[in-house]
CSV table of C-alpha atoms in Angstrom, one decimal:
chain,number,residue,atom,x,y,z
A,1323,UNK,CA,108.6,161.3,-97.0
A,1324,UNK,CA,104.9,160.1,-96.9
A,1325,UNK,CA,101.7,161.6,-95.1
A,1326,UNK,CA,99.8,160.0,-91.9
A,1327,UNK,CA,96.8,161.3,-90.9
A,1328,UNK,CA,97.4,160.6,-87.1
A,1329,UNK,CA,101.0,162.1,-86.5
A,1330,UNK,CA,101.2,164.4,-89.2
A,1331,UNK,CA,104.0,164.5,-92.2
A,1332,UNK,CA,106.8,161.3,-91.8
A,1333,UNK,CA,110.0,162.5,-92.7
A,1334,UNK,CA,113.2,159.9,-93.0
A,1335,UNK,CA,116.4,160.9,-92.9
A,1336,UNK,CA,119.8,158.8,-93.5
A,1337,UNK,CA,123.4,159.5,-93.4
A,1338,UNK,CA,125.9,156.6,-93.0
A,1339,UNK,CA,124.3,153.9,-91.0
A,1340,UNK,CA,121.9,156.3,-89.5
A,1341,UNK,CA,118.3,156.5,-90.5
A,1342,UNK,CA,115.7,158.5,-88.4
A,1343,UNK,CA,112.1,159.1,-88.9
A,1344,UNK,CA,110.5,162.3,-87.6
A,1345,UNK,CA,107.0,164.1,-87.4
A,1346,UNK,CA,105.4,167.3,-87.8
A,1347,UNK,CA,102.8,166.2,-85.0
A,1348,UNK,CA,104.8,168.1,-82.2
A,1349,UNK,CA,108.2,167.7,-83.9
A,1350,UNK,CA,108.9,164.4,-82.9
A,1351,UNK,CA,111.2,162.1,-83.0
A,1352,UNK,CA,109.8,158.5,-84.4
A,1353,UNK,CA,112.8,156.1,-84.8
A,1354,UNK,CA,116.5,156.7,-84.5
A,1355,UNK,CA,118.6,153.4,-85.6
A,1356,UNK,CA,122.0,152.9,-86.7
A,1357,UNK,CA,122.9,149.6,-88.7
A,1358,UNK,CA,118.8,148.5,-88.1
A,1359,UNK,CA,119.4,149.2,-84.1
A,1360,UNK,CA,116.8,151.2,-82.4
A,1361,UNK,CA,118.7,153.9,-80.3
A,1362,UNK,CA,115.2,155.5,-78.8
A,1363,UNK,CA,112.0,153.3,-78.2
A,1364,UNK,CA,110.3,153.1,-81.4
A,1365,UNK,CA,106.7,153.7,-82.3
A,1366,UNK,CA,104.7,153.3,-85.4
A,1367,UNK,CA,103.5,157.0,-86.2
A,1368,UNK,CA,101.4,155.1,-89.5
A,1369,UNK,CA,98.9,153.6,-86.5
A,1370,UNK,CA,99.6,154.8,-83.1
A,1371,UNK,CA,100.1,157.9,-81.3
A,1372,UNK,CA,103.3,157.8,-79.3
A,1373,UNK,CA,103.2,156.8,-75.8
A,1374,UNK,CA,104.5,158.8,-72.9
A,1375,UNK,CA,105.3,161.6,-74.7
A,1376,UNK,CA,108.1,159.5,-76.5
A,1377,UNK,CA,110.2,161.7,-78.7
A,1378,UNK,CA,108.4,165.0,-78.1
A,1379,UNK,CA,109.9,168.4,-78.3
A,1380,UNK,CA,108.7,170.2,-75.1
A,1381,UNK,CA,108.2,174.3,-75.5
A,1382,UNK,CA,107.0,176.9,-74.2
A,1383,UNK,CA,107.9,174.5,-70.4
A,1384,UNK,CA,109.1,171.3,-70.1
A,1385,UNK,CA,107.9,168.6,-67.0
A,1386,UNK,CA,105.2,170.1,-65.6
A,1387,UNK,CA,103.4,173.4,-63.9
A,1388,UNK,CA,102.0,172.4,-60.8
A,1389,UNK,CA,98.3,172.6,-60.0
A,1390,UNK,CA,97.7,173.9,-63.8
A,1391,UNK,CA,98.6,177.5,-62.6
A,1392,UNK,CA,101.3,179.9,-62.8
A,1393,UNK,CA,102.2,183.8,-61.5
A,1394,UNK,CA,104.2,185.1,-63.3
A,1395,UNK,CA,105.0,189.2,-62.2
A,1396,UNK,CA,101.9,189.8,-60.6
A,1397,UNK,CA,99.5,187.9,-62.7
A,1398,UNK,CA,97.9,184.7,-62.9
A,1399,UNK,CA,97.6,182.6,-65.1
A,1400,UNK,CA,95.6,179.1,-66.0
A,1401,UNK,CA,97.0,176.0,-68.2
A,1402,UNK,CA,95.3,173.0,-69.6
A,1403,UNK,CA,95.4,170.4,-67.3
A,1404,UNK,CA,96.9,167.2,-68.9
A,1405,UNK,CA,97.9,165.1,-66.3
A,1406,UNK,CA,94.4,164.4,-64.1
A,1407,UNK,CA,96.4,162.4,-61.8
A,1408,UNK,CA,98.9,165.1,-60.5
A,1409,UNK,CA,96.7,167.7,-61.1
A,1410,UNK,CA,99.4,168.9,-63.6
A,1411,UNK,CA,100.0,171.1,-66.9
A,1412,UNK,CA,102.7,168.3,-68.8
A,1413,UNK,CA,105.3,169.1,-71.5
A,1414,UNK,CA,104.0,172.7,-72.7
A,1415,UNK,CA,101.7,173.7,-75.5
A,1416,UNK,CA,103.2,172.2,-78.5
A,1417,UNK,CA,103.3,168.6,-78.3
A,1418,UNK,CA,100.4,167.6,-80.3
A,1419,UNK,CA,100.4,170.4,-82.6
A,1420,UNK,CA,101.8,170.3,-86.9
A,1421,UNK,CA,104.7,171.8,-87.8
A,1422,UNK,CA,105.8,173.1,-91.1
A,1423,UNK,CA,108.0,171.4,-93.2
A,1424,UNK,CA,110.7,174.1,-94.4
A,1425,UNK,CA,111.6,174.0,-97.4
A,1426,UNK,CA,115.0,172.1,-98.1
A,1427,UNK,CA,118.1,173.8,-100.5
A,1428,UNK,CA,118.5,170.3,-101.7
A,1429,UNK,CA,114.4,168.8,-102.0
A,1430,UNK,CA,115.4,166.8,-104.8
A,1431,UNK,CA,117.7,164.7,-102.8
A,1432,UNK,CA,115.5,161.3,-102.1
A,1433,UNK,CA,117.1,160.4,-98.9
A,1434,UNK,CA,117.7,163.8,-97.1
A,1435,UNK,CA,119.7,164.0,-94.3
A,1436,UNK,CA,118.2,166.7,-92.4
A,1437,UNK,CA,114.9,168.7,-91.9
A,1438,UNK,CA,113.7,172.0,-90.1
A,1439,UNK,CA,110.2,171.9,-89.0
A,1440,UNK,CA,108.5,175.8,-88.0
A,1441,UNK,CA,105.4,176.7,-85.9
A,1442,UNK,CA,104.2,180.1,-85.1
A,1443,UNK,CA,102.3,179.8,-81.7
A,1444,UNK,CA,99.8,182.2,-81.1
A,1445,UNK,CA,99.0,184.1,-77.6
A,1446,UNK,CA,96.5,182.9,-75.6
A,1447,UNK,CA,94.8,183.3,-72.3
A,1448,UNK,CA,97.1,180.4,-70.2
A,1449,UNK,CA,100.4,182.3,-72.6
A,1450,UNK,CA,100.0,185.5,-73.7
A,1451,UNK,CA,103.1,185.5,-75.8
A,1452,UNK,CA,103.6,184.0,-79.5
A,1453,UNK,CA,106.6,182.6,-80.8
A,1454,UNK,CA,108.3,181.3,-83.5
A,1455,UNK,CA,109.5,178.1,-83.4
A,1456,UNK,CA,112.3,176.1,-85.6
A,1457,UNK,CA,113.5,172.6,-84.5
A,1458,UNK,CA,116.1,171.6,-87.1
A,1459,UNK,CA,117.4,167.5,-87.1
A,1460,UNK,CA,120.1,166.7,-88.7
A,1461,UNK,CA,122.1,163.4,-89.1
A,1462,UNK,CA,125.7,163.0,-89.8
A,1463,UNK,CA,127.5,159.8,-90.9
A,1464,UNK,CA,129.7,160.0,-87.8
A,1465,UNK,CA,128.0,161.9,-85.5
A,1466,UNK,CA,124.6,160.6,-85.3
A,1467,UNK,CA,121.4,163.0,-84.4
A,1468,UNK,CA,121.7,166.7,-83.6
A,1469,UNK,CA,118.5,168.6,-82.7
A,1470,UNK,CA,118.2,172.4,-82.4
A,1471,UNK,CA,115.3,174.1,-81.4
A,1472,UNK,CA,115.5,177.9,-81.9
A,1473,UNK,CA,112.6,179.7,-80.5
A,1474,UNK,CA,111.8,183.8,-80.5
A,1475,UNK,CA,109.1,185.9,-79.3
A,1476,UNK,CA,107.4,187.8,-81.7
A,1477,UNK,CA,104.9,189.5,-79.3
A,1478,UNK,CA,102.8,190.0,-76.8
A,1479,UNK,CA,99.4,190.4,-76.0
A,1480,UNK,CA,98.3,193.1,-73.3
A,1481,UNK,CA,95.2,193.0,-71.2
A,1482,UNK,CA,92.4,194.9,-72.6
A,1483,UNK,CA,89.4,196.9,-70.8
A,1484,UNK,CA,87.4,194.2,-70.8
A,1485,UNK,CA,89.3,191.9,-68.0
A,1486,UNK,CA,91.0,189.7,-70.7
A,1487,UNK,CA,94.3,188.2,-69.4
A,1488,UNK,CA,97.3,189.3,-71.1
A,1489,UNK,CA,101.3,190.0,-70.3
A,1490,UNK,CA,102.4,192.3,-67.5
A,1491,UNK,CA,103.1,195.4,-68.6
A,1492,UNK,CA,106.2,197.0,-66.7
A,1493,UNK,CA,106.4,200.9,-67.7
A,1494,UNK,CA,104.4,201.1,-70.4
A,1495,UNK,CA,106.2,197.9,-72.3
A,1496,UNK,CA,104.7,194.6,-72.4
A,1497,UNK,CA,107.1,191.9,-70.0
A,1498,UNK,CA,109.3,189.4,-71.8
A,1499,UNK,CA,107.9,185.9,-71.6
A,1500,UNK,CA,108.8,183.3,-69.6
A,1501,UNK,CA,110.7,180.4,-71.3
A,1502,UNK,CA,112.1,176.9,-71.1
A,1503,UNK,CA,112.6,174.3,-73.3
A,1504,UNK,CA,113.5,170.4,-73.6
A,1505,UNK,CA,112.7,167.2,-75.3
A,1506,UNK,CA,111.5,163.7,-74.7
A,1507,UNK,CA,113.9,160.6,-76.6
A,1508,UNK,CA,113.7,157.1,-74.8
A,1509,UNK,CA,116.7,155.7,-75.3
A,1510,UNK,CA,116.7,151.8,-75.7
A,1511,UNK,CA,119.5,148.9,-76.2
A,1512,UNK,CA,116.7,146.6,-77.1
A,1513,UNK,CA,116.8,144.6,-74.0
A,1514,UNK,CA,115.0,145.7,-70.4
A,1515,UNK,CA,116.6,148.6,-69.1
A,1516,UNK,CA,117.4,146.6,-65.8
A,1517,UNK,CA,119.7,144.4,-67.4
A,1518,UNK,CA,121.3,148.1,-68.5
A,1519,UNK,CA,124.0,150.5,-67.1
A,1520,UNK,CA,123.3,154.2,-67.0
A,1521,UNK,CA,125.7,157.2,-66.5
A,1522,UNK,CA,124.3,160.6,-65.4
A,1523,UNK,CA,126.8,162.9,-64.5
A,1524,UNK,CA,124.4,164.9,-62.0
A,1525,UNK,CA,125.4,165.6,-58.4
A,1526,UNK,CA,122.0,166.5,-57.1
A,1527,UNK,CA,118.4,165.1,-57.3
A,1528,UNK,CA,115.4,167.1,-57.0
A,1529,UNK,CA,112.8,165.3,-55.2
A,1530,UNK,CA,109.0,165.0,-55.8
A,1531,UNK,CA,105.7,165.0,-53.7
A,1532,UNK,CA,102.9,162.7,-54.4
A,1533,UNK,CA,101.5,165.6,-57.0
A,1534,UNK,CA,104.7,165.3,-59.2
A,1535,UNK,CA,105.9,168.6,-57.4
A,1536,UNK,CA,109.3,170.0,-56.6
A,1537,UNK,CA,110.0,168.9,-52.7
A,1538,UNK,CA,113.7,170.0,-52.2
A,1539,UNK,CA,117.2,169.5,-53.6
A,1540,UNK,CA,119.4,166.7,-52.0
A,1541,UNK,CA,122.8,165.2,-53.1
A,1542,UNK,CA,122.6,162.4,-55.1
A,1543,UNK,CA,125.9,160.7,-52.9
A,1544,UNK,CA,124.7,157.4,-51.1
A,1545,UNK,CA,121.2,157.6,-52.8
A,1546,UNK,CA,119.9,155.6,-55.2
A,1547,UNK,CA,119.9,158.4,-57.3
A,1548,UNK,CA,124.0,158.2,-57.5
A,1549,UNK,CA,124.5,157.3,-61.3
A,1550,UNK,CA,127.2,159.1,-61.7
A,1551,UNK,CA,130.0,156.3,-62.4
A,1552,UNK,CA,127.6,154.3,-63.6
A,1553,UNK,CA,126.0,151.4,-62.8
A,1554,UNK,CA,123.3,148.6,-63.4
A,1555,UNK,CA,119.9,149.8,-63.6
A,1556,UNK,CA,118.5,146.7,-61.8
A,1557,UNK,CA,114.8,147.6,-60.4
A,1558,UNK,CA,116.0,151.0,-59.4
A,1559,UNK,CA,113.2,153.4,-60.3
A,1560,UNK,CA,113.5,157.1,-61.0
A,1561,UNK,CA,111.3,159.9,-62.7
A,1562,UNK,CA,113.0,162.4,-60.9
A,1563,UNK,CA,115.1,166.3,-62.2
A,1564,UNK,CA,118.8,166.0,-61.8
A,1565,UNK,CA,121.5,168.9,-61.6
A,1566,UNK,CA,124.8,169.6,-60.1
A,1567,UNK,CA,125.8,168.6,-63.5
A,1568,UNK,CA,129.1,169.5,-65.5
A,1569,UNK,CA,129.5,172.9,-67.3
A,1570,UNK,CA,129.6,173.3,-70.7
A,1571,UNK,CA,128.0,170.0,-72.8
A,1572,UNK,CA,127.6,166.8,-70.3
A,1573,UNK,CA,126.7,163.2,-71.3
A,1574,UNK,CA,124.4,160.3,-70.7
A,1575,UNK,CA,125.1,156.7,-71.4
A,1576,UNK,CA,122.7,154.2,-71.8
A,1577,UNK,CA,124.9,150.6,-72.6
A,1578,UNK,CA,124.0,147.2,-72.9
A,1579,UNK,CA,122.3,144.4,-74.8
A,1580,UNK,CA,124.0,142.7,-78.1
A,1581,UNK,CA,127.8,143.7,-78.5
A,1582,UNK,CA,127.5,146.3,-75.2
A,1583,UNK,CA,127.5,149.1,-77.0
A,1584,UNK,CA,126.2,152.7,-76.1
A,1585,UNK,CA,123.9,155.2,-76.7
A,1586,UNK,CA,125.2,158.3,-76.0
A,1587,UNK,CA,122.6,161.9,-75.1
A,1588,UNK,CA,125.1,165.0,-75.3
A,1589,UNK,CA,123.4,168.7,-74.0
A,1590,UNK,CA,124.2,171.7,-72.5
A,1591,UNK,CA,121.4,172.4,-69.8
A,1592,UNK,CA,121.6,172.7,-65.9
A,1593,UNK,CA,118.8,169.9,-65.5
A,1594,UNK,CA,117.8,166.8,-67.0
A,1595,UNK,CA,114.8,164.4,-66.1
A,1596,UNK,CA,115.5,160.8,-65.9
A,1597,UNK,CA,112.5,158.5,-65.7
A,1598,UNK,CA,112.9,154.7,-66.3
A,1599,UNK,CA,109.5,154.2,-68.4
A,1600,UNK,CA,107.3,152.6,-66.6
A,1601,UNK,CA,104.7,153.6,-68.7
A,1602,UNK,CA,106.6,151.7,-71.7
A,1603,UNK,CA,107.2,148.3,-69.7
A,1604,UNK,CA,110.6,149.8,-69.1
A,1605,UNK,CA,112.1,149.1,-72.3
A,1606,UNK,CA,114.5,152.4,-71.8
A,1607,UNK,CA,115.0,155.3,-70.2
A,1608,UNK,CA,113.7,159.2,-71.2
A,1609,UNK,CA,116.5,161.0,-70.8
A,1610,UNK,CA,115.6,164.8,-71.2
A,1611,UNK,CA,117.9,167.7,-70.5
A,1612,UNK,CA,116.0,171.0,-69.9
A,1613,UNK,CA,116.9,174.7,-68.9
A,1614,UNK,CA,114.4,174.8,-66.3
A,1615,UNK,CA,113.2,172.5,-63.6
A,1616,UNK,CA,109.5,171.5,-63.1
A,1617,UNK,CA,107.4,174.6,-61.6
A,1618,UNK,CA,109.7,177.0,-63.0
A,1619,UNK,CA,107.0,179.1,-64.3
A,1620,UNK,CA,105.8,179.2,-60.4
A,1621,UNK,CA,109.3,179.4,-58.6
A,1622,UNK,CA,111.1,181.3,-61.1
A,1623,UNK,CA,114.3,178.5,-60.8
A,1624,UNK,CA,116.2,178.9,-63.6
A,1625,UNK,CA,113.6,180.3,-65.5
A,1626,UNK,CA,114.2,181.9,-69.1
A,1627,UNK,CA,112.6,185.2,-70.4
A,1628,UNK,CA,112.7,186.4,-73.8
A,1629,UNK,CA,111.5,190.0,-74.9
A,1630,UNK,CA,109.9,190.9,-78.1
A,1631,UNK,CA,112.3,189.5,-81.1
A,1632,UNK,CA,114.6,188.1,-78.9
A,1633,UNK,CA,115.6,184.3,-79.5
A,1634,UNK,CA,116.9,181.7,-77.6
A,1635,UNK,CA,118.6,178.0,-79.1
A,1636,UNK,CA,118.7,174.8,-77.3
A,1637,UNK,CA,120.8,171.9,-78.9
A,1638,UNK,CA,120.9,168.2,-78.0
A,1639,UNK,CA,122.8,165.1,-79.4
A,1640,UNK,CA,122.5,161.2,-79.8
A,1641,UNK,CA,124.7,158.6,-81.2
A,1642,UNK,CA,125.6,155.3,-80.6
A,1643,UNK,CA,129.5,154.3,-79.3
A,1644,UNK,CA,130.9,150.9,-80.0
């Protein structure tokens, strides 16, 4: 464990032939290797920032709220804009924010094995609600990298006199606050990802306008966008939300380069983004399940709400398979 000043806390992590390197800068993600392969893109959190988002957790909205705005019962609502190009609020208020490091039962152990990072986000005029936020990674021996971000409310704001915006109030009681959650891995083989095969179990693909917006649902049979058995990535691109997928947990598979092994994203969500990385020369695919598609905050799709104390957990997986 060692301190940067551009990412925030390092924390490394082992357990078997898994080692993992995480920050407090937006609970990220670093490095994930087993036997000295990278599973996820790398980056070196000692003298870059990541790129693309890579290994971000993604609260209180994952992808993006169109056109920086949302209404949400009634009232509006404005976002930073992070994404000039679309117009777009990206990947929710917390990427580029410290975490806490929580204090471990076992802190003398040199080489933990896991770590829980906490926030408390405050209210403010584009969210009036705070929350309390715990992503816990853990590595096992044989079951590589489980992440589980709990999140609760623990209040709103409510609109004074003065014109200030705040939550809806519905009789008398401030409204629960929308929610959704996901994260941001690239997994890798080490080689280009067209020289890869990628399974998505998702049955439908949600398709995009030139602003990065939600166009319409279409089946994913006959498409491009079919990767459901599997196949070679070739130039095929995609940033695109995916659903129609299995109930309960589901898997990706990423396999290919040296041996043709796998690596292997388990979740339980009804969407997951798929984008081939163009913005990282296509060295892997970002493979992030979320509860929500993009707009959510604006269409309501899926859309989580959680009133005062209440909690919601959101667990993800990644290992490698021989």
């Amino acid at each position: 464990m060692h301190d940067t000043s551009l990412n925030g806390e390092l924390i490394d992590l082992r357990a078997g032939d898994y080692e993992a390197r995480i920050a407090t800068s937006g609970a990220t993600l670093v490095h994930l290797r087993r036997l000295g392969h990278d599973l996820v893109i790398p980056f070196d959190a000692d003298a870059a920032l990541p790129g693309a988002w890579q290994g971000k957790t993604l609260v209180p909205w994952p992808n993006r709220i169109a056109d920086a705005r949302y209404t949400y019962r009634g009232v509006d609502y404005l976002v930073p804009c992070n994404e000039p190009e679309t117009g777009a609020a990206l990947h929710g208020l917390i990427g580029w924010t410290n975490f806490a490091v929580a204090p471990a039962p076992n802190a003398a152990t040199e080489q933990p094995s896991a770590v829980t990072l906490t926030l408390d986000l405050p209210a403010s005029y584009a969210y009036p609600w705070s929350l309390h936020i715990s992503v816990c990674f853990t590595l096992d021996a044989a079951t590589g990298l489980t992440v589980t971000t709990t999140s609760t409310c623990t209040g709103a704001a409510l609109s004074p006199a003065a014109g200030v915006v705040g939550a809806p109030e519905e009789n008398g009681v401030p409204a629960p606050a929308p929610y959704g959650v996901s994260c941001h891995p690239y997994l890798t083989r080490s080689v280009p990802l067209d020289e890869c095969t990628l399974q998505v179990p998702a049955g439908r693909v949600l398709d995009v306008d030139a602003h990065m917006a939600p166009a319409g649902e279409r089946e994913v049979a006959g498409t491009d966008w079919d990767w459901r058995t599997g196949r070679l990535v070739g130039i095929t691109a995609t940033d695109n939300a995916y659903t129609g997928l299995p109930s309960g947990t589901w898997q990706v598979r990423l396999t290919g380069g040296e041996g043709g092994h796998s690596v292997v994203m388990e979740a339980a969500a009804p969407w997951v983004q798929v984008y081939s990385g163009e913005h990282l020369a296509r060295r892997g695919v970002a493979v992030e399940p979320m509860t929500c598609p993009p707009n959510a905050f604006n269409t309501g799709q899926d859309l989580l709400t959680l009133a005062a104390g209440q909690s919601h957990s959101f667990t993800w997986s990644l290992w490698e398979e021989d």
